[in-house]
Short mmCIF file of C-alpha atoms in Angstrom, two decimals:
data_model
loop_
_atom_site.label_atom_id
_atom_site.label_comp_id
_atom_site.label_asym_id
_atom_site.label_seq_id
_atom_site.Cartn_x
_atom_site.Cartn_y
_atom_site.Cartn_z
CA MET A 1 -4.28 -4.32 -10.50
CA THR A 2 -2.37 -3.16 -7.43
CA VAL A 3 -3.64 -0.08 -5.64
CA GLY A 4 -0.57 1.54 -4.13
CA LEU A 5 0.52 4.91 -2.80
CA HIS A 6 1.04 6.21 -6.33
CA THR A 7 -2.75 6.38 -6.61
CA PHE A 8 -2.60 9.32 -4.19
CA TRP A 9 0.14 11.25 -6.02
CA ALA A 10 -1.91 14.01 -7.66
CA LEU A 11 -4.37 14.68 -4.84
CA VAL A 12 -2.21 14.12 -1.76
CA LEU A 13 1.48 13.42 -2.16
CA GLU A 14 2.57 16.05 -4.69
CA PRO A 15 0.64 18.92 -3.02
CA LEU A 16 2.01 17.77 0.33
CA ALA A 17 5.60 17.64 -0.93
CA ARG A 18 5.25 21.12 -2.43
CA ALA A 19 3.78 22.62 0.72
CA LEU A 20 6.58 21.08 2.78
CA ARG A 21 9.21 22.01 0.19
CA ALA A 22 10.39 18.49 0.84
CA ARG A 23 14.07 17.84 0.18
CA GLU A 24 14.49 14.52 2.01
CA ILE A 25 11.85 11.82 1.45
CA VAL A 26 11.93 8.22 2.67
CA LEU A 27 9.68 5.52 1.23
CA ALA A 28 9.45 2.42 3.42
CA GLY A 29 8.48 -0.69 1.49
CA GLY A 30 8.83 0.81 -1.97
CA ARG A 31 7.47 -1.28 -4.82
CA ASP A 32 5.98 1.26 -7.23
CA VAL A 33 8.52 2.55 -9.73
CA GLU A 34 6.08 5.26 -10.87
CA LEU A 35 5.91 6.68 -7.36
CA VAL A 36 9.68 6.57 -6.90
CA ARG A 37 10.25 8.31 -10.24
CA ASP A 38 7.64 10.97 -9.44
CA LEU A 39 9.30 11.68 -6.09
CA LEU A 40 12.71 11.99 -7.76
CA THR A 41 11.39 14.09 -10.64
CA PHE A 42 9.84 16.39 -8.05
CA GLY A 43 13.41 17.18 -7.05
CA ALA A 44 13.77 15.54 -3.66
CA THR A 45 16.44 13.15 -2.44
CA VAL A 46 14.69 9.80 -2.06
CA CYS A 47 15.70 6.76 -0.03
CA VAL A 48 13.73 3.54 -0.44
CA LEU A 49 13.83 1.16 2.52
CA ALA A 50 13.35 -2.56 1.81
CA PRO A 51 12.71 -2.05 -1.92
CA GLN A 52 10.53 -4.78 -3.36
CA HIS A 53 10.67 -6.58 -6.69
CA GLY A 54 10.00 -4.33 -9.66
CA LEU A 55 12.38 -1.51 -8.78
CA ASP A 56 15.49 -1.35 -10.97
CA LEU A 57 17.83 0.14 -8.39
CA ASP A 58 20.83 0.39 -10.71
CA ALA A 59 18.79 2.21 -13.37
CA LEU A 60 17.47 4.70 -10.82
CA ARG A 61 20.97 5.36 -9.46
CA SER A 62 22.28 5.82 -12.99
CA GLU A 63 19.56 8.32 -13.87
CA PHE A 64 19.28 10.27 -10.62
CA GLY A 65 22.73 9.84 -9.09
CA ASP A 66 23.16 10.69 -5.43
CA ARG A 67 19.54 11.80 -5.12
CA PHE A 68 18.46 8.15 -5.03
CA ALA A 69 19.47 5.66 -2.36
CA SER A 70 18.17 2.39 -0.99
CA ALA A 71 18.64 0.24 2.10
CA PRO A 72 17.79 -3.47 2.34
CA GLY A 73 16.14 -3.29 5.76
CA PRO A 74 12.75 -1.74 6.55
CA SER A 75 13.95 0.22 9.59
CA LEU A 76 14.79 3.92 9.69
CA GLY A 77 17.78 2.84 11.74
CA ALA A 78 19.51 2.13 8.43
CA LEU A 79 19.66 5.88 7.71
CA PRO A 80 22.44 8.19 8.92
CA GLU A 81 21.51 9.77 12.25
CA ASP A 82 22.18 13.29 10.97
CA ARG A 83 19.76 12.93 8.06
CA GLU A 84 16.72 15.16 8.60
CA LEU A 85 13.53 13.84 7.01
CA ASP A 86 10.81 16.06 5.60
CA LEU A 87 8.38 13.37 4.47
CA LEU A 88 8.07 9.69 5.38
CA LEU A 89 5.85 7.38 3.32
CA LEU A 90 4.92 4.04 4.89
CA GLU A 91 3.81 1.27 2.55
CA GLY A 92 5.63 -1.70 3.90
CA ASP A 93 4.61 -4.53 6.22
CA PRO A 94 0.88 -3.84 6.87
CA ASN A 95 0.49 -4.84 10.49
CA TRP A 96 0.23 -3.23 13.91
CA PHE A 97 3.74 -3.96 15.14
CA ALA A 98 5.66 -2.86 12.03
CA THR A 99 3.56 0.28 11.54
CA ARG A 100 3.71 1.44 15.15
CA ARG A 101 7.43 0.70 15.37
CA ALA A 102 8.13 2.78 12.24
CA LEU A 103 6.05 5.70 13.56
CA ARG A 104 7.73 5.65 16.97
CA LEU A 105 11.20 5.39 15.49
CA ALA A 106 10.56 8.35 13.17
CA GLU A 107 9.44 10.43 16.13
CA GLU A 108 12.22 9.33 18.49
CA ARG A 109 14.89 9.83 15.84
CA ALA A 110 13.84 13.44 15.29
CA LEU A 111 13.40 14.34 18.96
CA ALA A 112 16.81 12.88 19.84
CA HIS A 113 18.36 15.55 17.60
CA ASP A 114 16.01 18.37 18.68
CA ARG A 115 14.25 18.30 15.34
CA ARG A 116 10.59 18.40 14.43
CA PRO A 117 9.29 14.95 13.43
CA PRO A 118 8.62 14.52 9.72
CA THR A 119 5.22 14.57 8.11
CA ILE A 120 4.17 10.93 7.73
CA VAL A 121 1.81 9.31 5.23
CA VAL A 122 0.57 5.83 6.15
CA HIS A 123 -1.10 3.69 3.47
CA GLY A 124 -3.49 0.86 4.33
CA VAL A 125 -5.61 2.50 7.05
CA ASP A 126 -8.77 1.33 5.23
CA GLY A 127 -9.64 -1.96 3.60
CA PRO A 128 -8.38 -5.42 4.52
CA GLN A 129 -5.47 -4.38 6.76
CA ALA A 130 -7.16 -1.52 8.65
CA ARG A 131 -8.09 -3.75 11.60
CA ARG A 132 -6.42 -6.97 10.52
CA ASP A 133 -2.70 -7.71 10.50
CA GLN A 134 -0.93 -9.04 7.45
CA TYR A 135 2.61 -10.42 7.75
CA LEU A 136 5.06 -10.47 4.88
CA ASP A 137 7.47 -12.31 7.18
CA PRO A 138 5.74 -13.60 10.33
CA ASP A 139 9.05 -14.60 11.92
CA ALA A 140 10.12 -10.93 11.89
CA ILE A 141 7.27 -10.05 14.27
CA PRO A 142 7.82 -10.85 17.98
CA ALA A 143 5.41 -13.56 19.10
CA ALA A 144 3.89 -11.29 21.75
CA TYR A 145 2.80 -8.84 19.05
CA ARG A 146 1.75 -11.34 16.40
CA GLN A 147 -1.86 -12.34 15.85
CA PRO A 148 -2.77 -15.96 15.08
CA TYR A 149 -2.66 -16.15 11.30
CA ALA A 150 -3.09 -18.36 8.26
CA ARG A 151 -2.01 -18.24 4.64
CA ARG A 152 -5.55 -17.58 3.46
CA GLY A 153 -7.31 -14.60 1.91
CA VAL A 154 -9.55 -11.79 3.14
CA VAL A 155 -13.11 -11.43 1.82
CA PRO A 156 -14.62 -7.91 2.17
CA GLY A 157 -17.49 -7.95 4.66
CA GLN A 158 -16.58 -11.39 6.00
CA ALA A 159 -14.65 -12.03 9.21
CA GLU A 160 -13.42 -15.52 8.29
CA LEU A 161 -10.50 -16.02 5.92
CA ALA A 162 -11.06 -17.93 2.68
CA GLY A 163 -8.87 -19.80 0.24
CA ASP A 164 -10.06 -17.62 -2.65
CA GLY A 165 -9.91 -14.29 -0.79
CA LEU A 166 -7.70 -11.27 -1.27
CA ASP A 167 -3.96 -11.86 -0.71
CA ALA A 168 -4.52 -15.58 -0.09
CA HIS A 169 -0.82 -16.19 -0.76
CA LEU A 170 0.14 -14.06 2.26
CA CYS A 171 -0.24 -14.49 6.02
CA ASN A 172 -3.35 -12.77 7.38
CA ALA A 173 -4.64 -12.59 10.95
CA LEU A 174 -7.39 -15.12 11.57
CA VAL A 175 -9.84 -12.52 12.85
CA PRO A 176 -10.12 -8.73 12.48
CA GLY A 177 -10.41 -6.23 15.29
CA GLY A 178 -9.23 -6.15 18.86
CA GLU A 179 -6.03 -4.74 20.32
CA ARG A 180 -2.75 -4.63 18.39
CA ASN A 181 -4.40 -5.62 15.14
CA GLY A 182 -4.22 -3.65 11.90
CA VAL A 183 -2.64 -0.55 10.42
CA ARG A 184 -5.30 1.95 11.50
CA THR A 185 -5.16 0.60 15.03
CA ALA A 186 -1.39 1.18 15.02
CA VAL A 187 -1.83 4.79 13.86
CA GLU A 188 -4.48 5.48 16.51
CA ASP A 189 -2.36 3.91 19.27
CA PHE A 190 0.71 5.89 18.22
CA VAL A 191 -1.13 9.23 18.18
CA ARG A 192 -2.75 8.51 21.54
CA GLU A 193 0.47 7.39 23.25
CA SER A 194 2.78 10.09 21.88
CA ASP A 195 3.83 13.13 23.91
CA VAL A 196 3.92 15.09 20.65
CA ALA A 197 0.73 16.83 19.52
CA TRP A 198 -0.04 15.07 16.25
CA LYS A 199 -2.88 15.90 13.87
CA GLN A 200 -4.35 13.18 11.68
CA TYR A 201 -5.95 13.77 8.27
CA ASP A 202 -7.56 10.86 6.41
CA LEU A 203 -8.52 10.24 2.80
CA HIS A 204 -10.59 7.09 2.41
CA GLY A 205 -10.65 4.73 -0.56
CA ALA A 206 -7.93 2.75 -2.38
CA HIS A 207 -6.99 1.27 1.02
CA GLY A 208 -6.87 4.79 2.48
CA VAL A 209 -4.12 7.05 3.77
CA SER A 210 -3.58 8.85 7.05
CA VAL A 211 -1.43 11.97 6.97
CA LEU A 212 0.21 12.62 10.34
CA VAL A 213 1.56 16.12 10.95
CA THR A 214 2.60 17.80 14.17
CA ALA A 215 0.30 20.60 15.29
CA GLU A 216 3.35 22.85 15.38
CA ALA A 217 4.11 22.18 11.70
CA VAL A 218 0.52 22.96 10.68
CA ALA A 219 0.53 26.21 12.65
CA ASP A 220 3.82 27.32 11.07
CA ASN A 221 2.96 26.50 7.44
CA ALA A 222 -0.16 28.06 5.90
CA ALA A 223 0.33 26.21 2.60
CA LEU A 224 0.51 22.90 4.45
CA SER A 225 -2.62 23.74 6.42
CA ASP A 226 -4.48 24.52 3.19
CA VAL A 227 -3.47 21.20 1.61
CA LEU A 228 -4.56 19.21 4.65
CA ASP A 229 -7.87 21.04 5.08
CA GLY A 230 -8.50 20.53 1.37
CA LEU A 231 -8.54 16.76 1.78
CA SER A 232 -12.09 16.98 3.12
CA ASP A 233 -13.60 19.65 0.83
CA ALA A 234 -16.26 18.81 -1.75
CA GLU A 235 -14.03 19.51 -4.77
CA THR A 236 -11.34 17.10 -3.57
CA LEU A 237 -13.92 14.44 -2.73
CA ARG A 238 -15.44 14.71 -6.21
CA ALA A 239 -12.02 14.43 -7.86
CA TRP A 240 -11.16 11.46 -5.68
CA LEU A 241 -14.47 9.78 -6.45
CA GLU A 242 -13.68 10.11 -10.17
CA ARG A 243 -10.28 8.52 -9.54
CA LEU A 244 -11.87 5.61 -7.67
CA GLU A 245 -14.27 5.13 -10.57
CA GLU A 246 -11.28 4.97 -12.96
CA LEU A 247 -9.78 2.27 -10.76
CA ARG A 248 -13.05 0.34 -10.74
CA VAL A 249 -13.40 0.46 -14.53
CA GLY A 250 -9.76 -0.57 -14.94
CA ALA A 251 -10.35 -3.52 -12.62
CA GLU A 252 -13.47 -4.54 -14.58
CA LEU A 253 -11.53 -4.45 -17.86
CA GLU A 254 -8.62 -6.44 -16.45
CA ALA A 255 -11.05 -8.97 -14.97
CA ALA A 256 -12.69 -9.43 -18.38
CA ARG A 257 -9.30 -9.89 -20.05
CA LEU A 258 -8.16 -12.42 -17.47
CA ARG A 259 -11.46 -14.27 -17.74
CA ALA A 260 -10.98 -14.57 -21.50
CA GLU A 261 -7.39 -15.78 -21.04
CA LEU A 262 -8.58 -18.30 -18.47
CA GLU A 263 -11.22 -19.63 -20.86
CA ARG A 264 -8.61 -19.97 -23.63
CA ALA A 265 -6.27 -21.79 -21.26
CA SER A 266 -9.09 -24.16 -20.27
CA ALA A 267 -9.89 -24.85 -23.92
CA SER A 268 -6.27 -25.63 -24.74
CA ALA A 269 -6.18 -28.19 -21.93
CA ALA A 270 -8.74 -30.51 -23.62
CA PRO A 271 -7.69 -34.20 -23.86
CA VAL A 272 -6.18 -35.29 -27.23
CA THR A 273 -5.59 -38.70 -28.86
CA ALA A 274 -2.10 -38.91 -30.44
CA THR A 275 0.90 -41.10 -31.23
CA PRO A 276 3.30 -41.82 -28.31
CA ALA A 277 5.88 -39.22 -29.41
CA ARG A 278 3.27 -36.57 -30.02
CA ALA A 279 1.45 -37.62 -26.86
CA GLU A 280 4.60 -37.00 -24.82
CA ARG A 281 4.97 -33.52 -26.32
CA LEU A 282 1.29 -32.77 -25.84
CA SER A 283 1.50 -34.04 -22.28
CA LEU A 284 4.22 -31.49 -21.59
CA GLU A 285 2.22 -28.76 -23.32
CA LEU A 286 -0.84 -29.78 -21.32
CA GLU A 287 1.13 -29.57 -18.08
CA LEU A 288 2.39 -26.11 -19.03
CA ALA A 289 -1.13 -25.05 -20.02
CA ARG A 290 -2.50 -26.25 -16.70
CA ASP A 291 0.22 -24.37 -14.84
CA ALA A 292 -0.63 -21.24 -16.81
CA GLN A 293 -4.32 -21.80 -16.13
CA GLN A 294 -3.66 -22.14 -12.41
CA ARG A 295 -1.64 -18.92 -12.37
CA LEU A 296 -4.39 -17.13 -14.27
CA GLN A 297 -7.00 -18.51 -11.89
CA GLU A 298 -5.03 -17.31 -8.87
CA ARG A 299 -4.52 -13.90 -10.45
CA PHE A 300 -8.19 -13.68 -11.38
CA GLU A 301 -9.28 -14.55 -7.83
CA LEU A 302 -6.88 -11.95 -6.43
CA LEU A 303 -8.27 -9.35 -8.81
CA ALA A 304 -11.83 -10.29 -7.92
CA GLY A 305 -11.07 -9.61 -4.26
CA GLU A 306 -9.48 -6.26 -5.08
CA LEU A 307 -12.43 -5.36 -7.30
CA ALA A 308 -14.88 -6.13 -4.51
CA GLN A 309 -12.90 -3.86 -2.19
CA VAL A 310 -12.84 -1.04 -4.77
CA ARG A 311 -16.63 -1.31 -5.11
CA VAL A 312 -17.08 -1.09 -1.33
CA GLU A 313 -14.83 1.98 -1.18
CA ARG A 314 -16.58 3.59 -4.16
CA ASP A 315 -19.99 3.22 -2.49
CA ARG A 316 -18.60 4.65 0.72
CA PHE A 317 -17.15 7.64 -1.06
CA GLU A 318 -20.35 8.30 -2.99
CA GLU A 319 -22.11 8.55 0.36
CA LEU A 320 -19.45 10.95 1.70
CA ALA A 321 -19.70 13.09 -1.43
CA ARG A 322 -23.50 13.29 -1.09
CA ARG A 323 -23.19 14.40 2.53
CA SER A 324 -20.68 17.14 1.61
CA ARG A 325 -23.02 18.82 -0.91
#
């Protein structure tokens, strides 16, 4: 189960796009075909920067024509300078340097053409990468801005990395916290350092999002102001809590299914006495079964980490909902 930006479509992204009357949307680090299709079906022109595996680019171009585009690099510099953005969605490389660079470039690009900066939604401001860098490609991060890291996983509530933690196949900073570490830290630093008056609206849970909007844009757009203020009202919090519970139940069901598959894979790997020819074939089957078991085990451990994070976020949101009553 991957909790991506599409989780926020109904409560955040679609209302935001409608209030903005968004015509030009950029998704940095796109990997969720459902989100891309929803953005295109909404009617906007969508450009996906550094699209990840799972997106059928040719199929999207065939269906949506010129309203869909993609660029291989993660930088907004790949876009034409005269292209005015209404909404920027950041779900790419979850670390301080990449996040802050994308935010600054979006702002500088707009100001250089005397335009208002776009509304920006940043995913990953809660959870494992809030105060801890993760590097999809460590070599792409300048050494001065790169935390010491290891290819080990994050365990919710634990500072040390672990071999069976969340995203253990990726490069995670050795320790959380401190300067220049994590997505939320990047957002806070950008807002503090900018000469533009930015307003920040957060929705916690499912790794969290921060919506960044200029104060000028909020003042000029009553519908936008209503959407943003609504992110903290009791009705929205209750609806979001229900959504988080759906995610938790889905994770529990997937965990049970994977556990059953893992048990079947373990059973099929039992030693067998056979003739040499059959033994050779069974040896190959056993090797394949062990490979499958290992993949299932890795997937199960990844899911277990995500499930633990969902539970933490659910408990946090239940407390917020109680306080709002």
